[in-house]
Amino acid sequence: KNEVEQSPQNLTAQEGEFITINCSYSVGISALHWLQQHPGGGIVSLFMLSSGKKKHGRLIATINIQEKHSSLHITASHPRDSAVYICAVRKVPGINTPLVFGKGTRLSVIA
Amino acid sequence: DGGITQSPKYLFRKEGQNVTLSCEQNLNHDAMYWYRQDPGQGLRLIYYSQIVNDFQKGDIAEGYSVSREKKESFPLTVTSAQKNPTAFYLCASSKGRQSVNTEAFFGQGTRLTVV
């Protein structure tokens, strides 16, 4: 069983819809990352969080440490949000230990 | 601008040939990583280095080799021993050992095709 599970695997939404992507993990972590991968392949870091909630523009990330679950929300989705969203965790002890990745959620936003 | 540069973006090689993928960073990061990405799978760790002249095997190190002679550079060699080398390869870096939770920065990737 993968240590990091994401759902759904694929998601298609209409422009303007509110989107939620979920991530569950089964190991102790020091931090959780949400990443975005565009069709060209490069990856951009969206959030790094170890507790609570963070917001950046239309993106919101939350984490529940007790339940070992995180969500990424996109409000007022737009076609330019179409990408693969990847959840990754840094396992304890956390000092530059490599990230462990989920398989990603492919999002397509249709105009 | 600081960042990670991978080159080339696309690489074609004949079966049985070794090939080296370049990764350079100017972020003054101590730690560097190589990941492999296959369709439908998450990124898997090949090798990582937390400091110059030191590196550790990841989950899928067989058929690969690395060196870390300079802080800025972490080249990956895909050897002929790697049975299925066609994949997308990503390099990443993060700050030094004193930082417990650090952001990871990624290169643009190299797509290797072996024919």
mmCIF file of C-alpha atoms in Angstrom, chain B:
data_model
loop_
_atom_site.group_PDB
_atom_site.id
_atom_site.type_symbol
_atom_site.label_atom_id
_atom_site.label_comp_id
_atom_site.label_asym_id
_atom_site.label_seq_id
_atom_site.Cartn_x
_atom_site.Cartn_y
_atom_site.Cartn_z
ATOM 1 C CA ASP B 1 17.209 34.418 -10.847
ATOM 2 C CA GLY B 2 17.884 31.454 -8.567
ATOM 3 C CA GLY B 3 16.720 28.061 -9.618
ATOM 4 C CA ILE B 4 17.462 24.562 -10.838
ATOM 5 C CA THR B 5 18.519 23.895 -14.399
ATOM 6 C CA GLN B 6 18.214 20.488 -15.982
ATOM 7 C CA SER B 7 19.589 19.758 -19.386
ATOM 8 C CA PRO B 8 18.765 18.671 -21.930
ATOM 9 C CA LYS B 9 14.958 18.751 -21.913
ATOM 10 C CA TYR B 10 14.709 15.830 -24.344
ATOM 11 C CA LEU B 11 17.312 13.115 -24.777
ATOM 12 C CA PHE B 12 17.414 10.141 -27.086
ATOM 13 C CA ARG B 13 19.904 7.311 -26.707
ATOM 14 C CA LYS B 14 20.476 3.911 -28.166
ATOM 15 C CA GLU B 15 19.986 0.872 -25.989
ATOM 16 C CA GLY B 16 23.193 -0.148 -24.229
ATOM 17 C CA GLN B 17 24.675 3.355 -24.043
ATOM 18 C CA ASN B 18 25.310 5.211 -20.822
ATOM 19 C CA VAL B 19 23.880 8.715 -20.643
ATOM 20 C CA THR B 20 24.392 11.533 -18.134
ATOM 21 C CA LEU B 21 21.667 13.985 -17.161
ATOM 22 C CA SER B 22 22.744 17.357 -15.870
ATOM 23 C CA CYS B 23 21.327 19.174 -12.829
ATOM 24 C CA GLU B 24 22.700 22.512 -11.642
ATOM 25 C CA GLN B 25 21.339 24.798 -8.905
ATOM 26 C CA ASN B 26 22.321 28.303 -7.830
ATOM 27 C CA LEU B 27 20.165 28.379 -4.699
ATOM 28 C CA ASN B 28 23.042 27.504 -2.359
ATOM 29 C CA HIS B 29 21.115 24.398 -1.289
ATOM 30 C CA ASP B 30 22.936 21.567 0.430
ATOM 31 C CA ALA B 31 20.514 18.780 -0.477
ATOM 32 C CA MET B 32 19.807 17.557 -3.988
ATOM 33 C CA TYR B 33 17.611 14.725 -5.255
ATOM 34 C CA TRP B 34 16.894 12.730 -8.388
ATOM 35 C CA TYR B 35 13.431 11.326 -9.050
ATOM 36 C CA ARG B 36 11.984 9.247 -11.825
ATOM 37 C CA GLN B 37 8.399 9.633 -13.047
ATOM 38 C CA ASP B 38 6.534 7.010 -15.087
ATOM 39 C CA PRO B 39 2.972 7.325 -16.401
ATOM 40 C CA GLY B 40 0.397 6.647 -13.693
ATOM 41 C CA GLN B 41 3.003 6.486 -10.939
ATOM 42 C CA GLY B 42 4.218 8.926 -8.364
ATOM 43 C CA LEU B 43 7.746 10.246 -8.379
ATOM 44 C CA ARG B 44 10.203 7.671 -7.124
ATOM 45 C CA LEU B 45 13.535 8.487 -5.511
ATOM 46 C CA ILE B 46 16.677 7.354 -7.313
ATOM 47 C CA TYR B 47 19.488 9.014 -5.339
ATOM 48 C CA TYR B 48 19.898 11.931 -3.002
ATOM 49 C CA SER B 49 22.750 13.919 -1.530
ATOM 50 C CA GLN B 50 22.618 15.974 1.650
ATOM 51 C CA ILE B 51 26.120 17.370 1.365
ATOM 52 C CA VAL B 52 29.011 17.567 -1.068
ATOM 53 C CA ASN B 53 30.914 14.297 -1.595
ATOM 54 C CA ASP B 54 28.143 12.252 0.009
ATOM 55 C CA PHE B 55 25.057 10.592 -1.439
ATOM 56 C CA GLN B 56 22.586 7.844 -0.604
ATOM 57 C CA LYS B 57 20.622 5.353 -2.663
ATOM 58 C CA GLY B 58 16.912 5.826 -2.968
ATOM 59 C CA ASP B 59 14.211 3.269 -3.691
ATOM 60 C CA ILE B 60 15.199 2.544 -7.290
ATOM 61 C CA ALA B 61 18.973 3.141 -7.483
ATOM 62 C CA GLU B 62 19.839 0.030 -9.499
ATOM 63 C CA GLY B 63 21.268 0.921 -12.893
ATOM 64 C CA TYR B 64 21.977 4.522 -11.944
ATOM 65 C CA SER B 65 25.004 6.370 -10.571
ATOM 66 C CA VAL B 66 25.596 9.902 -9.288
ATOM 67 C CA SER B 67 28.386 12.172 -8.111
ATOM 68 C CA ARG B 68 28.402 15.291 -5.934
ATOM 69 C CA GLU B 69 31.774 16.944 -6.386
ATOM 70 C CA LYS B 70 30.378 20.467 -6.212
ATOM 71 C CA LYS B 71 27.523 21.911 -4.177
ATOM 72 C CA GLU B 72 25.873 23.272 -7.317
ATOM 73 C CA SER B 73 25.921 20.112 -9.393
ATOM 74 C CA PHE B 74 24.397 16.635 -9.065
ATOM 75 C CA PRO B 75 24.653 14.739 -12.367
ATOM 76 C CA LEU B 76 22.840 11.433 -12.861
ATOM 77 C CA THR B 77 24.210 8.696 -15.104
ATOM 78 C CA VAL B 78 21.773 6.164 -16.504
ATOM 79 C CA THR B 79 23.856 3.096 -17.204
ATOM 80 C CA SER B 80 23.265 0.221 -19.574
ATOM 81 C CA ALA B 81 22.363 -1.871 -16.514
ATOM 82 C CA GLN B 82 19.102 0.047 -16.088
ATOM 83 C CA LYS B 83 16.556 -2.274 -17.666
ATOM 84 C CA ASN B 84 13.865 0.260 -18.474
ATOM 85 C CA PRO B 85 15.465 3.710 -18.675
ATOM 86 C CA THR B 86 12.820 5.490 -20.749
ATOM 87 C CA ALA B 87 11.157 7.904 -18.315
ATOM 88 C CA PHE B 88 10.870 11.493 -17.157
ATOM 89 C CA TYR B 89 13.636 12.483 -14.728
ATOM 90 C CA LEU B 90 13.308 15.320 -12.236
ATOM 91 C CA CYS B 91 15.985 16.926 -10.119
ATOM 92 C CA ALA B 92 15.160 18.782 -6.909
ATOM 93 C CA SER B 93 16.968 20.620 -4.144
ATOM 94 C CA SER B 94 16.301 21.898 -0.644
ATOM 95 C CA LYS B 95 18.145 23.792 2.085
ATOM 96 C CA GLY B 96 20.737 22.410 4.437
ATOM 97 C CA ARG B 97 20.629 20.028 7.343
ATOM 98 C CA GLN B 98 19.793 22.693 9.904
ATOM 99 C CA SER B 99 16.414 23.250 8.296
ATOM 100 C CA VAL B 100 13.838 20.716 9.403
ATOM 101 C CA ASN B 101 11.025 21.660 7.089
ATOM 102 C CA THR B 102 12.175 23.174 3.882
ATOM 103 C CA GLU B 103 10.553 23.799 0.567
ATOM 104 C CA ALA B 104 11.621 21.673 -2.329
ATOM 105 C CA PHE B 105 12.547 23.291 -5.619
ATOM 106 C CA PHE B 106 12.312 21.330 -8.846
ATOM 107 C CA GLY B 107 13.911 21.516 -12.254
ATOM 108 C CA GLN B 108 11.954 21.339 -15.506
ATOM 109 C CA GLY B 109 12.853 17.709 -16.045
ATOM 110 C CA THR B 110 14.562 15.651 -18.732
ATOM 111 C CA ARG B 111 12.573 13.221 -20.833
ATOM 112 C CA LEU B 112 14.840 10.318 -21.751
ATOM 113 C CA THR B 113 13.893 7.954 -24.546
ATOM 114 C CA VAL B 114 15.981 4.890 -25.237
ATOM 115 C CA VAL B 115 15.529 3.357 -28.651
#
